[in-house]
Backbone as ProteinMPNN parsed JSONL, in Angstrom:
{"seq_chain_A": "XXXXXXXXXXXXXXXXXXXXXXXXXXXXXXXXXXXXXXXXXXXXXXXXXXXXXXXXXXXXXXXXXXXXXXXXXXXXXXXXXXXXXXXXXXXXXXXXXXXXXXXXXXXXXXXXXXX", "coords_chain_A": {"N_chain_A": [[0.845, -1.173, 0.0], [0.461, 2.207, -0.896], [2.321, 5.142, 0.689], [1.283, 8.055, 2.448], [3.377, 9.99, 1.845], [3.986, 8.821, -0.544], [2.472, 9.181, -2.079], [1.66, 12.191, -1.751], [4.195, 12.704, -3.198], [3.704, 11.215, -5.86], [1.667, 13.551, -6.392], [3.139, 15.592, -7.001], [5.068, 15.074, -9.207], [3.117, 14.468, -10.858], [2.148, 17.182, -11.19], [4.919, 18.182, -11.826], [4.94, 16.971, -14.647], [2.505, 18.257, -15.54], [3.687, 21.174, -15.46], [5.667, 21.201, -17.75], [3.977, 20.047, -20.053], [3.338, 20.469, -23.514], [0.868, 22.184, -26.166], [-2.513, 21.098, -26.468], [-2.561, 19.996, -24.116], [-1.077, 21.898, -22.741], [-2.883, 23.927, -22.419], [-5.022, 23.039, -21.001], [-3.554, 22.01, -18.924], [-3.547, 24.494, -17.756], [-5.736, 25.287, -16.488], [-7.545, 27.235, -13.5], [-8.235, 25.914, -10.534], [-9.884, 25.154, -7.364], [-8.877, 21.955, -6.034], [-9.198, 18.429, -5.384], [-8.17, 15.961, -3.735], [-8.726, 12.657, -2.754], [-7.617, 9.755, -0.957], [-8.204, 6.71, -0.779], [-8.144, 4.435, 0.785], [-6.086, 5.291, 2.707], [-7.481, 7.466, 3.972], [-7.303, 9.81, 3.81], [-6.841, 13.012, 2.344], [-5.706, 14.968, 0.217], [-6.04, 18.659, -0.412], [-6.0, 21.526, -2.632], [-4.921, 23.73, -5.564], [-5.089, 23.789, -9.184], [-3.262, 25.719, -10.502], [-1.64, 27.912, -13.151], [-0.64, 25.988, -14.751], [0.484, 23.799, -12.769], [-0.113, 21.528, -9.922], [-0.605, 22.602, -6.607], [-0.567, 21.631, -3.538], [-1.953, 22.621, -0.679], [-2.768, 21.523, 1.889], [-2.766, 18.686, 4.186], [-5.694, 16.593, 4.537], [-6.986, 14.679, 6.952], [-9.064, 12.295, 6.43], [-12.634, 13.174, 4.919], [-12.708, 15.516, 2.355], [-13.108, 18.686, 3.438], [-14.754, 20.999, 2.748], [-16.093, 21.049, -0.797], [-14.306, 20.235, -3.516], [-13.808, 22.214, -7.031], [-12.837, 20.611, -8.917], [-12.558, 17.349, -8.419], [-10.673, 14.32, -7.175], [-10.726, 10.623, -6.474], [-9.46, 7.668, -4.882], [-7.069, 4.956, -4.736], [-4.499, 4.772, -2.769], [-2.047, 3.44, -4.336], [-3.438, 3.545, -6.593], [-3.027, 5.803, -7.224], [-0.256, 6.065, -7.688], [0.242, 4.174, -9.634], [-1.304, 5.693, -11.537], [0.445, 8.041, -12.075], [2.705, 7.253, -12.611], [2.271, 6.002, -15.437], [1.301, 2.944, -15.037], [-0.936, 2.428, -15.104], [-3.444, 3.274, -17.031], [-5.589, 6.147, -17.4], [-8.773, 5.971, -18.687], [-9.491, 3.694, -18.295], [-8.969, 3.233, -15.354], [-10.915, 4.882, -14.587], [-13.689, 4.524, -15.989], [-13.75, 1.816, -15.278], [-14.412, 2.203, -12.564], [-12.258, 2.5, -10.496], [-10.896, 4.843, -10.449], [-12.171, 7.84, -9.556], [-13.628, 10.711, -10.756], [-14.502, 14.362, -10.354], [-16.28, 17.197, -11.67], [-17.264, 20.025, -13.074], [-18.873, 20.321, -15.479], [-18.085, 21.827, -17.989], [-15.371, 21.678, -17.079], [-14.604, 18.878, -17.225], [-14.248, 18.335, -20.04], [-12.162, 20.144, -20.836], [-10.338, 18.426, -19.094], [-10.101, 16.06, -20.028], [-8.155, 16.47, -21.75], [-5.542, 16.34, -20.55], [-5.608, 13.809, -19.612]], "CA_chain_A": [[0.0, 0.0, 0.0], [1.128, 3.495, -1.027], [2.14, 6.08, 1.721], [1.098, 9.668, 2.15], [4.566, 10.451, 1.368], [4.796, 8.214, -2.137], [1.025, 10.061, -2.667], [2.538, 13.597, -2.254], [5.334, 12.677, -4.413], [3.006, 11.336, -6.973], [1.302, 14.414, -7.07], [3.994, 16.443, -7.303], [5.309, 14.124, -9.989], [2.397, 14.963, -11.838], [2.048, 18.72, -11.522], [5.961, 18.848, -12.84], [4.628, 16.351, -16.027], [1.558, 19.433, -16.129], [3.875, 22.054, -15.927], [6.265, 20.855, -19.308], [3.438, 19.853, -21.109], [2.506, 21.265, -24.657], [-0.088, 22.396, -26.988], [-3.318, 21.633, -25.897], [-2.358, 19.688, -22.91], [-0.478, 22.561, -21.99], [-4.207, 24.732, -22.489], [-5.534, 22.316, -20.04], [-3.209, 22.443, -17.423], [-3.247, 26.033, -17.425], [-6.866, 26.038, -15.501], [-7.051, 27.573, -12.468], [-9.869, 25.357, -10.004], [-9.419, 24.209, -6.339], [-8.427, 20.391, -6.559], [-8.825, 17.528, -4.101], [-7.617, 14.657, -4.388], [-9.252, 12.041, -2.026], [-6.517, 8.61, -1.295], [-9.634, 6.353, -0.125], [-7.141, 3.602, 1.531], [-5.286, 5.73, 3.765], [-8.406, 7.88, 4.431], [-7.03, 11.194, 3.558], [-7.26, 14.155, 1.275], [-4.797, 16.407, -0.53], [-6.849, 20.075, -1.007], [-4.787, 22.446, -3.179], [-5.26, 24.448, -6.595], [-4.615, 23.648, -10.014], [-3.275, 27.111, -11.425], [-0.061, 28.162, -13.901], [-0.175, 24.789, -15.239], [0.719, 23.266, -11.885], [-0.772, 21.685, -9.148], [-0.095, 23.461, -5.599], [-1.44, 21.21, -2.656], [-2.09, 23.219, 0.456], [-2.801, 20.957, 3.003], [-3.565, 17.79, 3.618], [-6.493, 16.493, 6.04], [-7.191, 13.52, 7.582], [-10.789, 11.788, 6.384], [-13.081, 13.883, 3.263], [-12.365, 17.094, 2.273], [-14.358, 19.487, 4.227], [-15.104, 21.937, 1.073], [-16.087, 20.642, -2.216], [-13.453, 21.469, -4.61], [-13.916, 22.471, -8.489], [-12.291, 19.454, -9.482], [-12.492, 15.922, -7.294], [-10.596, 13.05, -7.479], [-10.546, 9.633, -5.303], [-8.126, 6.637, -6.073], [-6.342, 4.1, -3.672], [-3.114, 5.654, -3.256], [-2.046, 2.616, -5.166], [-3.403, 3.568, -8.07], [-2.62, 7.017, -7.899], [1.369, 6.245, -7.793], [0.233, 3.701, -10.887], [-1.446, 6.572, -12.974], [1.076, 8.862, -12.317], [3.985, 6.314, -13.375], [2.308, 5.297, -16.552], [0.797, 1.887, -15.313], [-2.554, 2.05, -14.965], [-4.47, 4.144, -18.068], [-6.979, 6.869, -16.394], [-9.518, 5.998, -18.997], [-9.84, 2.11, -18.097], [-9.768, 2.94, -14.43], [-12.26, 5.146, -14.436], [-14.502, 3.181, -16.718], [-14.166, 0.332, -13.88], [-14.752, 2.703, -11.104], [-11.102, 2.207, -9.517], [-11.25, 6.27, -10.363], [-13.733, 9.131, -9.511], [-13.433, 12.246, -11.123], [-16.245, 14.607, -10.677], [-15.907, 18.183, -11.909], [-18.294, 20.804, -14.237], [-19.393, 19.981, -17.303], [-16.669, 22.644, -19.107], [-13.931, 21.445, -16.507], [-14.738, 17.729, -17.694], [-14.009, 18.574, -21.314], [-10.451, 20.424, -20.598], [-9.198, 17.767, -18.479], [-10.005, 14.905, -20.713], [-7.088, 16.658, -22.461], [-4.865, 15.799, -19.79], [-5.721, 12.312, -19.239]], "C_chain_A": [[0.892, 1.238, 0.0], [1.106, 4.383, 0.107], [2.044, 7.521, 1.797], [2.242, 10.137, 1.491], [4.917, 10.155, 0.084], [3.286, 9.616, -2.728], [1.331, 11.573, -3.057], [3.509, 13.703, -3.426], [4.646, 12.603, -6.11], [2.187, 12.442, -7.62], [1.956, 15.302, -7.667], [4.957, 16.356, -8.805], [4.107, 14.597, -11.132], [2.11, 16.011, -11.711], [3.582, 18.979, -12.486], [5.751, 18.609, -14.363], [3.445, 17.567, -16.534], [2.334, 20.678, -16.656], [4.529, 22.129, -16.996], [5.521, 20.666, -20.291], [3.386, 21.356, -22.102], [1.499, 21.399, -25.409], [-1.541, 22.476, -25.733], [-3.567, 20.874, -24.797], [-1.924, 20.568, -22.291], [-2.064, 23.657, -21.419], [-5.016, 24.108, -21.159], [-5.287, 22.138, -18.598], [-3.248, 24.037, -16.642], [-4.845, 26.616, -16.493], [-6.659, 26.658, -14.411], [-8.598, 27.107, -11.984], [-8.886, 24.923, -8.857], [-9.899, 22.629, -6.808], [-8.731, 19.602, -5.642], [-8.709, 16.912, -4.753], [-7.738, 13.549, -3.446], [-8.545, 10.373, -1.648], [-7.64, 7.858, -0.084], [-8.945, 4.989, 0.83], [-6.433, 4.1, 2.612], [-6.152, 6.65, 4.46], [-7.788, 9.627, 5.008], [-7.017, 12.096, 2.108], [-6.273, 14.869, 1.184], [-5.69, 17.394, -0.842], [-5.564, 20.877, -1.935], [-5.884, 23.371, -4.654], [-4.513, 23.679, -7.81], [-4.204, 25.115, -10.626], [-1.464, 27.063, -11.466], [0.265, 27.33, -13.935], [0.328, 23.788, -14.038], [-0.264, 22.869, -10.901], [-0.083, 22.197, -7.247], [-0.869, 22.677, -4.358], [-0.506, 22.005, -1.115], [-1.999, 22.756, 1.66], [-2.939, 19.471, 2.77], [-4.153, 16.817, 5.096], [-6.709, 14.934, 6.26], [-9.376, 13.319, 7.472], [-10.983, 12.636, 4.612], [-12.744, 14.998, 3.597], [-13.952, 17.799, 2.986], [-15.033, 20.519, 3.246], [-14.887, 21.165, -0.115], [-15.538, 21.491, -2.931], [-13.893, 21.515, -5.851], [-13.503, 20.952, -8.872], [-11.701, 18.623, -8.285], [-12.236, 14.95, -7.901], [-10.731, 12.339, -6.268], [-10.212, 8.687, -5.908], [-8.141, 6.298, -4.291], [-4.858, 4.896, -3.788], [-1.816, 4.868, -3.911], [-1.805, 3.298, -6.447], [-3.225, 4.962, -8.634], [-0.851, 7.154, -8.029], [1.24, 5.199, -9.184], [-0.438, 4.434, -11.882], [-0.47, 7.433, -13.044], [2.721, 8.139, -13.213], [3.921, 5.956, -14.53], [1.932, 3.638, -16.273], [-0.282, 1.688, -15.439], [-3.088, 3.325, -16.243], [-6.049, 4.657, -16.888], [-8.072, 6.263, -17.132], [-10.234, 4.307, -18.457], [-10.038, 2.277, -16.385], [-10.684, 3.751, -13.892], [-13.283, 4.92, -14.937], [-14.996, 2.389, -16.103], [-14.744, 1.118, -12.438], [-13.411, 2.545, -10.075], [-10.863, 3.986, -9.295], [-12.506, 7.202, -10.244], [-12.868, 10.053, -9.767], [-14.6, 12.831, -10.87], [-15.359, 16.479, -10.862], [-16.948, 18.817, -12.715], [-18.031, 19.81, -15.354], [-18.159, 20.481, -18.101], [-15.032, 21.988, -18.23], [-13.404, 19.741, -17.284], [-14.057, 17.619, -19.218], [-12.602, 18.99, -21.146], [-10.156, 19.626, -20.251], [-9.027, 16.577, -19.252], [-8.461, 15.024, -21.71], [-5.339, 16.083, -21.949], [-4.888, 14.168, -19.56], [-6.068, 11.569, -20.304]], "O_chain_A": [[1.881, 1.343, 0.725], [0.008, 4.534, 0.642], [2.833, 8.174, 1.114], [2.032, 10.757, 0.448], [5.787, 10.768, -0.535], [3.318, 10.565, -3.512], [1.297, 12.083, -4.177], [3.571, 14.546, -4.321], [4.822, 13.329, -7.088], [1.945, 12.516, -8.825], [1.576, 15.833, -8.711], [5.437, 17.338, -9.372], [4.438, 15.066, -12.221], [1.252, 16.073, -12.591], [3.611, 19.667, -13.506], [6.086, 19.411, -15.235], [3.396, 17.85, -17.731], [2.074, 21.242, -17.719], [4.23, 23.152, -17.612], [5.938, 20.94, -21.416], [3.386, 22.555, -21.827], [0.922, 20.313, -25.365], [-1.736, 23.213, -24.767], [-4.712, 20.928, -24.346], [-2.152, 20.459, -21.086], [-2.232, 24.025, -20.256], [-5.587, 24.879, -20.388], [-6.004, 22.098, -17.598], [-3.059, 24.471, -15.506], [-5.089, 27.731, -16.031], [-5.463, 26.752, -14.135], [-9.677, 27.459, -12.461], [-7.726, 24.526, -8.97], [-10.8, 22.23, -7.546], [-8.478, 20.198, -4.595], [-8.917, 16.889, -5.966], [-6.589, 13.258, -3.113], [-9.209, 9.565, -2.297], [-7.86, 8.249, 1.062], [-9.692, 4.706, 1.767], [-6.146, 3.306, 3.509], [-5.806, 6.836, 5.626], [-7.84, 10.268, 6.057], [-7.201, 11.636, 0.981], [-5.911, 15.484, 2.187], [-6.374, 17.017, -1.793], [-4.359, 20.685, -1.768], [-7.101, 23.548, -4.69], [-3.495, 23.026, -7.581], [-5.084, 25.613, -11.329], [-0.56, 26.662, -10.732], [1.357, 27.117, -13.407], [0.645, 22.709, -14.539], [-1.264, 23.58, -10.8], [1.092, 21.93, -6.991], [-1.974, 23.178, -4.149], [0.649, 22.018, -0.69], [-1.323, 23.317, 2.523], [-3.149, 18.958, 1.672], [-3.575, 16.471, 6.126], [-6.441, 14.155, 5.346], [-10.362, 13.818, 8.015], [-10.217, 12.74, 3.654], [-12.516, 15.476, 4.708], [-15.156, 17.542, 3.006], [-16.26, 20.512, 3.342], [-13.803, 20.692, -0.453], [-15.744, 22.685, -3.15], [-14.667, 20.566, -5.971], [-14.48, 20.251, -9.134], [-10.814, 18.923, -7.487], [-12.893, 14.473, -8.826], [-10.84, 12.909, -5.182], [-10.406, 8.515, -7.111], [-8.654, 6.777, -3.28], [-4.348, 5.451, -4.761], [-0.732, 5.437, -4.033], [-0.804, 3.564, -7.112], [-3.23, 5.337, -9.806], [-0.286, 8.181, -8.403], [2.191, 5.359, -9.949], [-0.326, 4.056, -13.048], [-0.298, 7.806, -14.204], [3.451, 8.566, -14.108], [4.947, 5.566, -15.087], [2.221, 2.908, -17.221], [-0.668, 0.637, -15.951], [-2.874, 4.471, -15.848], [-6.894, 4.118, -16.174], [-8.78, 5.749, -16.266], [-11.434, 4.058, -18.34], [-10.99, 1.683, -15.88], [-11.258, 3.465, -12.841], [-14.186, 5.168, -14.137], [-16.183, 2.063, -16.082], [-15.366, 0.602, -11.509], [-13.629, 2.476, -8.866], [-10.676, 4.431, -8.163], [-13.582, 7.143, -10.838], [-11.753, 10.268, -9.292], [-15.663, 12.231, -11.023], [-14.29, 16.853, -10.379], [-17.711, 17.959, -13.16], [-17.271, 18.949, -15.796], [-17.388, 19.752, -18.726], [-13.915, 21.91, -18.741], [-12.291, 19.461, -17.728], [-13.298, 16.67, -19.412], [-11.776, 18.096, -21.333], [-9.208, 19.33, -20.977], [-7.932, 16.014, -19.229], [-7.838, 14.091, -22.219], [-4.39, 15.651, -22.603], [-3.848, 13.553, -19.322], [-6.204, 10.351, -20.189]]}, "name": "protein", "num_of_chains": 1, "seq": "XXXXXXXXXXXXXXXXXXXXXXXXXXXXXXXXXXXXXXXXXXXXXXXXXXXXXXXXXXXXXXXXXXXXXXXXXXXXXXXXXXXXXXXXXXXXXXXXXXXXXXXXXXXXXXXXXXX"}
């Protein structure tokens, strides 16, 4: 099982892969929305922002996020050190339900660009 510490890394890991991107992955990362990121195994939450192509996590709480952010994920923290590595494809595990995304309607559309 993944530890807060590989989880942080992984995010961080993937904000540096947001901030290099180009074209219209780069258009995508460039939103600016508060983020959570929900690690349903260890029974904690990363809060932060996605803005200037990066993501920026603020805190991180113990249980659900207490404010619904713009853009919500939840993962095992597993499978968030295997999407960020390139093993697991976002589209297959959120398909199966191993991922939740939930976000607007227009946020839904940008990020698909990303993933």
């Amino acid at each position: 099982m993944a530890t807060i510490e590989e989880c942080r890394a992984a995010l961080e890991k993937l904000s540096d892969s947001m901030g290099s991107a180009e074209g219209d992955v780069r258009a995508a990362a460039s939103l600016d929305r508060s983020v959570s990121c929900r690690i349903t195994d260890l029974d904690v939450t990363f809060v932060g922002r996605m803005t200037g192509g990066r993501i920026v996590v603020h805190d991180t709480l113990q249980g659900p996020p207490r404010e619904k952010a713009q853009i919500r994920l939840a993962m095992t923290g597993d499978d968030l050190v295997a999407l960020v590595d390139g093993e697991l494809h976002f589209a297959k595990a959120w398909g199966s339900g191993r991922v939740r995304l939930e976000a607007g309607l227009r946020d839904l559309f940008q990020l698909r660009k990303l993933l």
